[in-house]
mmCIF file of C-alpha atoms and ligand atoms in Angstrom:
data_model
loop_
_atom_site.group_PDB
_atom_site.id
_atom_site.type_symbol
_atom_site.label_atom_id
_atom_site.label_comp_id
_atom_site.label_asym_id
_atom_site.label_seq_id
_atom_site.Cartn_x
_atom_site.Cartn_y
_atom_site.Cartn_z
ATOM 1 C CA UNK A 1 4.493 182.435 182.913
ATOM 2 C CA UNK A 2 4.056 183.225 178.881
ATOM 3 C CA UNK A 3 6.689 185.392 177.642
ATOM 4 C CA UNK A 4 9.908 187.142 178.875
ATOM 5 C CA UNK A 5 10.316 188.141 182.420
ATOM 6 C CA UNK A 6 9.575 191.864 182.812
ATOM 7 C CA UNK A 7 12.418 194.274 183.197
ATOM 8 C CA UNK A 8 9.507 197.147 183.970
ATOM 9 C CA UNK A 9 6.436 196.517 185.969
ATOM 10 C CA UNK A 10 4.171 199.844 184.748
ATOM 11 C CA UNK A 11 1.204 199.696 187.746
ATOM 12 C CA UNK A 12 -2.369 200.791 187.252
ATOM 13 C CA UNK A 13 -2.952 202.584 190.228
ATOM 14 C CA UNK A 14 -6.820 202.454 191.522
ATOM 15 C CA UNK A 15 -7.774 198.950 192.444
ATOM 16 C CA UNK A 16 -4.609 197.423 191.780
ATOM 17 C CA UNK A 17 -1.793 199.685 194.163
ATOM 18 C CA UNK A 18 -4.738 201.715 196.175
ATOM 19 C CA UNK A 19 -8.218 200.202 197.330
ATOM 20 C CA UNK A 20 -10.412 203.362 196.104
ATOM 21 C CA UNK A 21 -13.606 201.418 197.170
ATOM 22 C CA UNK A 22 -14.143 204.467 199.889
ATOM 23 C CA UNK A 23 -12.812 207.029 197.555
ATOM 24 C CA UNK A 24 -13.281 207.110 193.689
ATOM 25 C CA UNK A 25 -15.798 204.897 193.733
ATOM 26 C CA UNK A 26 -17.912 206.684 196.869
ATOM 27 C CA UNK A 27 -17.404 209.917 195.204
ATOM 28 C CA UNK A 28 -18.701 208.405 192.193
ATOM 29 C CA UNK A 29 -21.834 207.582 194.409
ATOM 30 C CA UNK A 30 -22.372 210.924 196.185
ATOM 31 C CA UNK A 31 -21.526 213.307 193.029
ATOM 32 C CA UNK A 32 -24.299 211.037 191.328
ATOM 33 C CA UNK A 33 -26.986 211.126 194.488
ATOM 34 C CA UNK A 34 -26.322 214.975 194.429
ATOM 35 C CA UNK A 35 -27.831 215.449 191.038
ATOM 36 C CA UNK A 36 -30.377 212.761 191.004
ATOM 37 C CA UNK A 37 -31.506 211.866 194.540
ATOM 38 C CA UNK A 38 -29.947 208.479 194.122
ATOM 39 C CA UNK A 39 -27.841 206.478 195.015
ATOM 40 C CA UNK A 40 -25.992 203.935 192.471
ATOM 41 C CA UNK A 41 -25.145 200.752 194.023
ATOM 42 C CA UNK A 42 -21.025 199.749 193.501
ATOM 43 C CA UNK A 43 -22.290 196.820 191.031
ATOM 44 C CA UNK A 44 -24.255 199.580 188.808
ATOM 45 C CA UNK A 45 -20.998 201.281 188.670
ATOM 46 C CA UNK A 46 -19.087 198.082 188.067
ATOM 47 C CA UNK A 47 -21.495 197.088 185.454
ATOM 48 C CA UNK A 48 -21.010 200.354 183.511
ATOM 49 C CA UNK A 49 -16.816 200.123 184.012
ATOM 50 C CA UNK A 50 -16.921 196.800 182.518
ATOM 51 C CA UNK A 51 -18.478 197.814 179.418
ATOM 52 C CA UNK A 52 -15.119 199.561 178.893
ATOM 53 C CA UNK A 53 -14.328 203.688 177.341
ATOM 54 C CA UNK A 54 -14.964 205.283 181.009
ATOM 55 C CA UNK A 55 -11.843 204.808 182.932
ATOM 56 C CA UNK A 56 -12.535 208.660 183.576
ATOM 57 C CA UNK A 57 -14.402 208.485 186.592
ATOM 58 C CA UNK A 58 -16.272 211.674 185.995
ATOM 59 C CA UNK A 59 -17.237 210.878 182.420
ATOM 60 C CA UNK A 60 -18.782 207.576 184.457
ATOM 61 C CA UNK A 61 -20.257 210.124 186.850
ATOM 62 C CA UNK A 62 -21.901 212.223 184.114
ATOM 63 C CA UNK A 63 -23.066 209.075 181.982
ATOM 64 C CA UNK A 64 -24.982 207.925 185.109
ATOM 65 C CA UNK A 65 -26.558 211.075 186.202
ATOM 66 C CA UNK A 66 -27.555 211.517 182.304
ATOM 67 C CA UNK A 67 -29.243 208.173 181.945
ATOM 68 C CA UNK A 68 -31.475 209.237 185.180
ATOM 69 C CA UNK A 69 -32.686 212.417 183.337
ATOM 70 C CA UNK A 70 -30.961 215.044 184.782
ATOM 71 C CA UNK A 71 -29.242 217.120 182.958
ATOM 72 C CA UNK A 72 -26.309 219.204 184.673
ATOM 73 C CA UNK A 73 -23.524 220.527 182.751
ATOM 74 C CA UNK A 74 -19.976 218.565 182.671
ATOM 75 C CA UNK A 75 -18.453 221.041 184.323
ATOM 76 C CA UNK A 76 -20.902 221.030 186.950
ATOM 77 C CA UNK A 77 -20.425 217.044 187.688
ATOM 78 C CA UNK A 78 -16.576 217.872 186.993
ATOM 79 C CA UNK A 79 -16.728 220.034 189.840
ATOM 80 C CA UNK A 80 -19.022 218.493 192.430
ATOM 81 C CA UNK A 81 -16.983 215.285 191.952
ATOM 82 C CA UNK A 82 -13.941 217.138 192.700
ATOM 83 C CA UNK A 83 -15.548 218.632 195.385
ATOM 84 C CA UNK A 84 -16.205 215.493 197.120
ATOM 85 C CA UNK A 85 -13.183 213.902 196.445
ATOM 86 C CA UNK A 86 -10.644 216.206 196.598
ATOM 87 C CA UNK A 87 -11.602 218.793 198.783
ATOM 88 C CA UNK A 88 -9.936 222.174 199.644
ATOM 89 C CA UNK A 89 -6.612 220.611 199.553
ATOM 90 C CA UNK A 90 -6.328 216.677 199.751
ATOM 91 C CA UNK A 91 -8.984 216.665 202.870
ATOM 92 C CA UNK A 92 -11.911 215.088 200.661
ATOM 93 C CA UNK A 93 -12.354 211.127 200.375
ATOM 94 C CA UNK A 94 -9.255 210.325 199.053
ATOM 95 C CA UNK A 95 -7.980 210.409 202.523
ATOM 96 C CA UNK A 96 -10.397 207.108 202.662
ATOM 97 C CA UNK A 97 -8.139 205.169 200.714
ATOM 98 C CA UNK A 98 -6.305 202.274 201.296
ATOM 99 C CA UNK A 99 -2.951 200.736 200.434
ATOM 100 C CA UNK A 100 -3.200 197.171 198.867
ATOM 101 C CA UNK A 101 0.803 196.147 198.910
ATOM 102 C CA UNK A 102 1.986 194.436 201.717
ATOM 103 C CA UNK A 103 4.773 196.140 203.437
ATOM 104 C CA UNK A 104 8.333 194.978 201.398
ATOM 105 C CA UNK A 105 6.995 193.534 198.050
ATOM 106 C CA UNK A 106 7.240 196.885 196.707
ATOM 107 C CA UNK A 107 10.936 197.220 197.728
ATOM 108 C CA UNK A 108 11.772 193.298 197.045
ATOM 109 C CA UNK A 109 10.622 194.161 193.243
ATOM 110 C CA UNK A 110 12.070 197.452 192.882
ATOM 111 C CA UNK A 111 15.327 195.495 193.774
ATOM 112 C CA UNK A 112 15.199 193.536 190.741
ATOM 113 C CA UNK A 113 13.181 195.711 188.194
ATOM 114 C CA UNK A 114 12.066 199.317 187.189
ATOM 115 C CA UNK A 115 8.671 200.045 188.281
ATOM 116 C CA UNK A 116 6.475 202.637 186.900
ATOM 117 C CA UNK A 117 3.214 204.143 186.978
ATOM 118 C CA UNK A 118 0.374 204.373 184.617
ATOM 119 C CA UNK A 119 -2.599 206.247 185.939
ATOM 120 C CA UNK A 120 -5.760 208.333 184.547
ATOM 121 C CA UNK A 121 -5.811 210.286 188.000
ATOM 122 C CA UNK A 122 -4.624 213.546 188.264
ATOM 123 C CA UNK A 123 -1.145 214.581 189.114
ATOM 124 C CA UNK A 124 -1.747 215.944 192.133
ATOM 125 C CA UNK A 125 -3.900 213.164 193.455
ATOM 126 C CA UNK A 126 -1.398 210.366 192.320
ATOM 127 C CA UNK A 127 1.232 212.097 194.363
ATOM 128 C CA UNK A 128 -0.838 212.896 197.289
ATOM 129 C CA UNK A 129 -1.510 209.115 197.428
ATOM 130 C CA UNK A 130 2.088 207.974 197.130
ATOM 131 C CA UNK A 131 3.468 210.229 199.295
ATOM 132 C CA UNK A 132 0.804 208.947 202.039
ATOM 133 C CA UNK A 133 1.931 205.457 201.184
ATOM 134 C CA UNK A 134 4.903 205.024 199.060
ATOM 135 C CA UNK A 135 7.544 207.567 200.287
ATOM 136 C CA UNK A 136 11.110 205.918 198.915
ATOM 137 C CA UNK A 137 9.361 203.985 195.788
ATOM 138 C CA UNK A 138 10.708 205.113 193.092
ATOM 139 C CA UNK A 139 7.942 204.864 190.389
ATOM 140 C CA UNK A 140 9.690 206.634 187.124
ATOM 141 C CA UNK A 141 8.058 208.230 185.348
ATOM 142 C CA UNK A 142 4.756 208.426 186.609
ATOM 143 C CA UNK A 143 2.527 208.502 183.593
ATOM 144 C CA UNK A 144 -0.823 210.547 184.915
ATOM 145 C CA UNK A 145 -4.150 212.202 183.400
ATOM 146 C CA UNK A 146 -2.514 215.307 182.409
ATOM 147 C CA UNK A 147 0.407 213.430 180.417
ATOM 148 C CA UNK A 148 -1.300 211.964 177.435
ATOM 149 C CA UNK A 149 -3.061 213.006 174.989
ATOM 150 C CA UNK A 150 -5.543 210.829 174.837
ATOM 151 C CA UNK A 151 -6.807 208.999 177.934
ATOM 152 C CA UNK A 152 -6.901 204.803 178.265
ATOM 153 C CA UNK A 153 -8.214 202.973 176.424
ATOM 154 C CA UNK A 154 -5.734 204.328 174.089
ATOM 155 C CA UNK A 155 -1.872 202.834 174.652
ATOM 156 C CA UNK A 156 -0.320 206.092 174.269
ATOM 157 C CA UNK A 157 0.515 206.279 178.288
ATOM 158 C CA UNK A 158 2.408 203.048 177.825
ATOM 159 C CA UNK A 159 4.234 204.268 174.719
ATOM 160 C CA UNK A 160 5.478 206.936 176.467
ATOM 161 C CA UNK A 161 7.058 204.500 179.548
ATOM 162 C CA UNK A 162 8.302 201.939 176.840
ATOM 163 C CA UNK A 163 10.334 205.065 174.954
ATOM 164 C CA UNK A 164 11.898 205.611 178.453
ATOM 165 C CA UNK A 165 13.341 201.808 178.746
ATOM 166 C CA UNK A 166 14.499 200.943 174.948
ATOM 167 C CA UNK A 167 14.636 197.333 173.855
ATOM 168 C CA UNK A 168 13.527 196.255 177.809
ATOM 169 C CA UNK A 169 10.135 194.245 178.221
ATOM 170 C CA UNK A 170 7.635 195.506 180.017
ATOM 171 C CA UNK A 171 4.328 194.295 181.747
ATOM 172 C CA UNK A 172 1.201 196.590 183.037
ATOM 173 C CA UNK A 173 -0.710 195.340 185.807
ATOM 174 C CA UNK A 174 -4.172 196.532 185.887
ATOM 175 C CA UNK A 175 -7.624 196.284 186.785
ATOM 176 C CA UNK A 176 -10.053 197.017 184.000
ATOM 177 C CA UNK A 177 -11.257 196.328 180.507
ATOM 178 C CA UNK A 178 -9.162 199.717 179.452
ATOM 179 C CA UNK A 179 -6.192 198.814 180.914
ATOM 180 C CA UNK A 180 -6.213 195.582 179.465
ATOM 181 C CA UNK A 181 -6.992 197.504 175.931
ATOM 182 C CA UNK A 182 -4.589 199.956 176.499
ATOM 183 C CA UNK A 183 -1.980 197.800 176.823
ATOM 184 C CA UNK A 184 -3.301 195.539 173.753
ATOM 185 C CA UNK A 185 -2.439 198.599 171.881
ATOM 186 C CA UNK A 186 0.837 199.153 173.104
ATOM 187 C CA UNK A 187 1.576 195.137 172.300
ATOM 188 C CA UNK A 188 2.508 195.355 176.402
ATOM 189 C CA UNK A 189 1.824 192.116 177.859
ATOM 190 C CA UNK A 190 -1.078 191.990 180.380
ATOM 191 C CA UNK A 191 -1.689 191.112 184.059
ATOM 192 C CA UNK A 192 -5.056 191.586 185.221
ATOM 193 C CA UNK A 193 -6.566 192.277 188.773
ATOM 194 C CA UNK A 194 -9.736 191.211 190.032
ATOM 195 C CA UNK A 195 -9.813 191.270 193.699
ATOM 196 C CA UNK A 196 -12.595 188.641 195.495
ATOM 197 C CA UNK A 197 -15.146 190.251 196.670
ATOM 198 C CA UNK A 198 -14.943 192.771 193.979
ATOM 199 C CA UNK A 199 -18.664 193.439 192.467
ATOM 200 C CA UNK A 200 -18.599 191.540 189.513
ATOM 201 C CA UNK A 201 -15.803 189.620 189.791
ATOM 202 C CA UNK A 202 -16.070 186.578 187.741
ATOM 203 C CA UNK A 203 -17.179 188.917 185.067
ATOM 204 C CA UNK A 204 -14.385 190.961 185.770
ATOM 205 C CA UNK A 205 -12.085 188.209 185.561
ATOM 206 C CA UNK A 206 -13.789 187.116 182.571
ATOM 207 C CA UNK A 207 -13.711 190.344 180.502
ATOM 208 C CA UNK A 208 -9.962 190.739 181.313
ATOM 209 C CA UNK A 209 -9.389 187.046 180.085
ATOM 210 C CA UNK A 210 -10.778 187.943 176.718
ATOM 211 C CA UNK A 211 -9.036 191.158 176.227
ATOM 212 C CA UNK A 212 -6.042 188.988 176.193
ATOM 213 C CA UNK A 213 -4.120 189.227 179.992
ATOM 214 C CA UNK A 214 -1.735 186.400 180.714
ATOM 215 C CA UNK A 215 -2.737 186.092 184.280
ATOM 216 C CA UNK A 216 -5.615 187.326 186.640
ATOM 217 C CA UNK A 217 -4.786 187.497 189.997
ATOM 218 C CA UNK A 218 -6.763 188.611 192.940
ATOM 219 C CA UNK A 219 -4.126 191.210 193.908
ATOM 220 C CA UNK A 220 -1.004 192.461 193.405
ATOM 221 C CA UNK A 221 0.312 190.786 196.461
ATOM 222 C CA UNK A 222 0.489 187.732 194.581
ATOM 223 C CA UNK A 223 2.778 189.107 191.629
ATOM 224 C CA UNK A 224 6.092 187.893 193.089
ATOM 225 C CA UNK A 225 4.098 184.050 192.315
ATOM 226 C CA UNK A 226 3.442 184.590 188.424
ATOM 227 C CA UNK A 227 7.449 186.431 188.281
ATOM 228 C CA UNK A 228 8.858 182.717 189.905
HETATM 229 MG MG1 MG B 301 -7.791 200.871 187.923
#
């Protein structure tokens, strides 16, 4: 392990705390088919994440559905996506998702450290997911979409946690070239994600390498290793 040990573990949320494989990532698939009688594969959308400045799933939405040729608004996309994945009220795909902790880690680090969240979803569908999963965790604060200014890549998210725990070091765990940016920014140190079986993996794992994380592990579960 490079550095000091963490007194803050700040979590990415999607594909490092929840596997949104069935959820994000479908909705991404059927908001794009609905405009362009197509569906993306997962590595097409992979390929795009990895380029990096679209952590915004429905700015990846629109960007796809563009390069086809059609040409809805981005409200339109905005609200088809939502539509999908959402719902009325929390009924949509995100009830596909999946929780990637094992049961206790969670509570074994929370013994030891502050734990906090650094997400571009919405407010309401961070929640929704942690109170499905993680009733009793005590992520604080919760840094979501509506809380910065400007969305990751930027580091502000990260400035805002590190102003809430003065002088303490913190690390972000995350799962994409923006995280790993974001966090460059901040001068937060790094751990990347890259799950196997992931599309794109080794480039993945590559791509986080280079944007400068310390470690890149195949899943949070394996944290508790790299802290010793
Ligand atoms: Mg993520």
């Amino acid at each position: 392990m490079s550095g000091p040990v963490p007194e803050v573990l700040v979590f990415d949320m999607d594909g490092v705390l929840v596997d949104v494989s069935r959820s994000y990532r479908e909705a991404i698939r059927r908001t794009v088919e609905r405009f362009t009688g197509r569906l993306p594969s997962h590595d097409e959308i992979q390929a795009l994440k990895n380029r990096g400045g679209m952590n915004n799933d429905w700015d990846l939405s629109f960007a796809l559905i563009r390069q086809s040729g059609a040409a809805p608004s981005y409200e339109e996309v905005v609200e088809e996506f939502q539509r999908i994945f959402w719902g009325r009220d929390g009924d949509g795909l995100i009830l596909e998702e999946r929780w990637i902790p094992q049961p206790g880690l969670l509570e074994r680090l929370a013994a030891r450290r502050r734990l906090a969240i650094f997400t571009g979803r919405l407010r309401q569908e961070a929640e929704h997911t942690l109170r499905r999963f993680a009733q009793g965790i005590g992520f604080d604060p919760l840094v979501a979409h509506e809380d910065v200014e400007r969305t990751k890549p930027a580091p502000d998210g990260l400035l805002r946690i590190a102003a809430a725990f003065p002088g303490r070091t913190l690390w972000y765990l995350g799962d994409s070239v923006d995280d790993a940016r974001s966090a460059r920014s901040a001068s937060v140190p790094f751990v990347g994600i890259a799950p196997p079986g992931h599309p794109r993996r080794e480039e993945l794992a590559r791509l986080l390498e280079a944007e400068g994380a310390m470690a890149v592990l195949a899943s949070v579960n394996q944290l508790e290793e790299l802290l010793g």
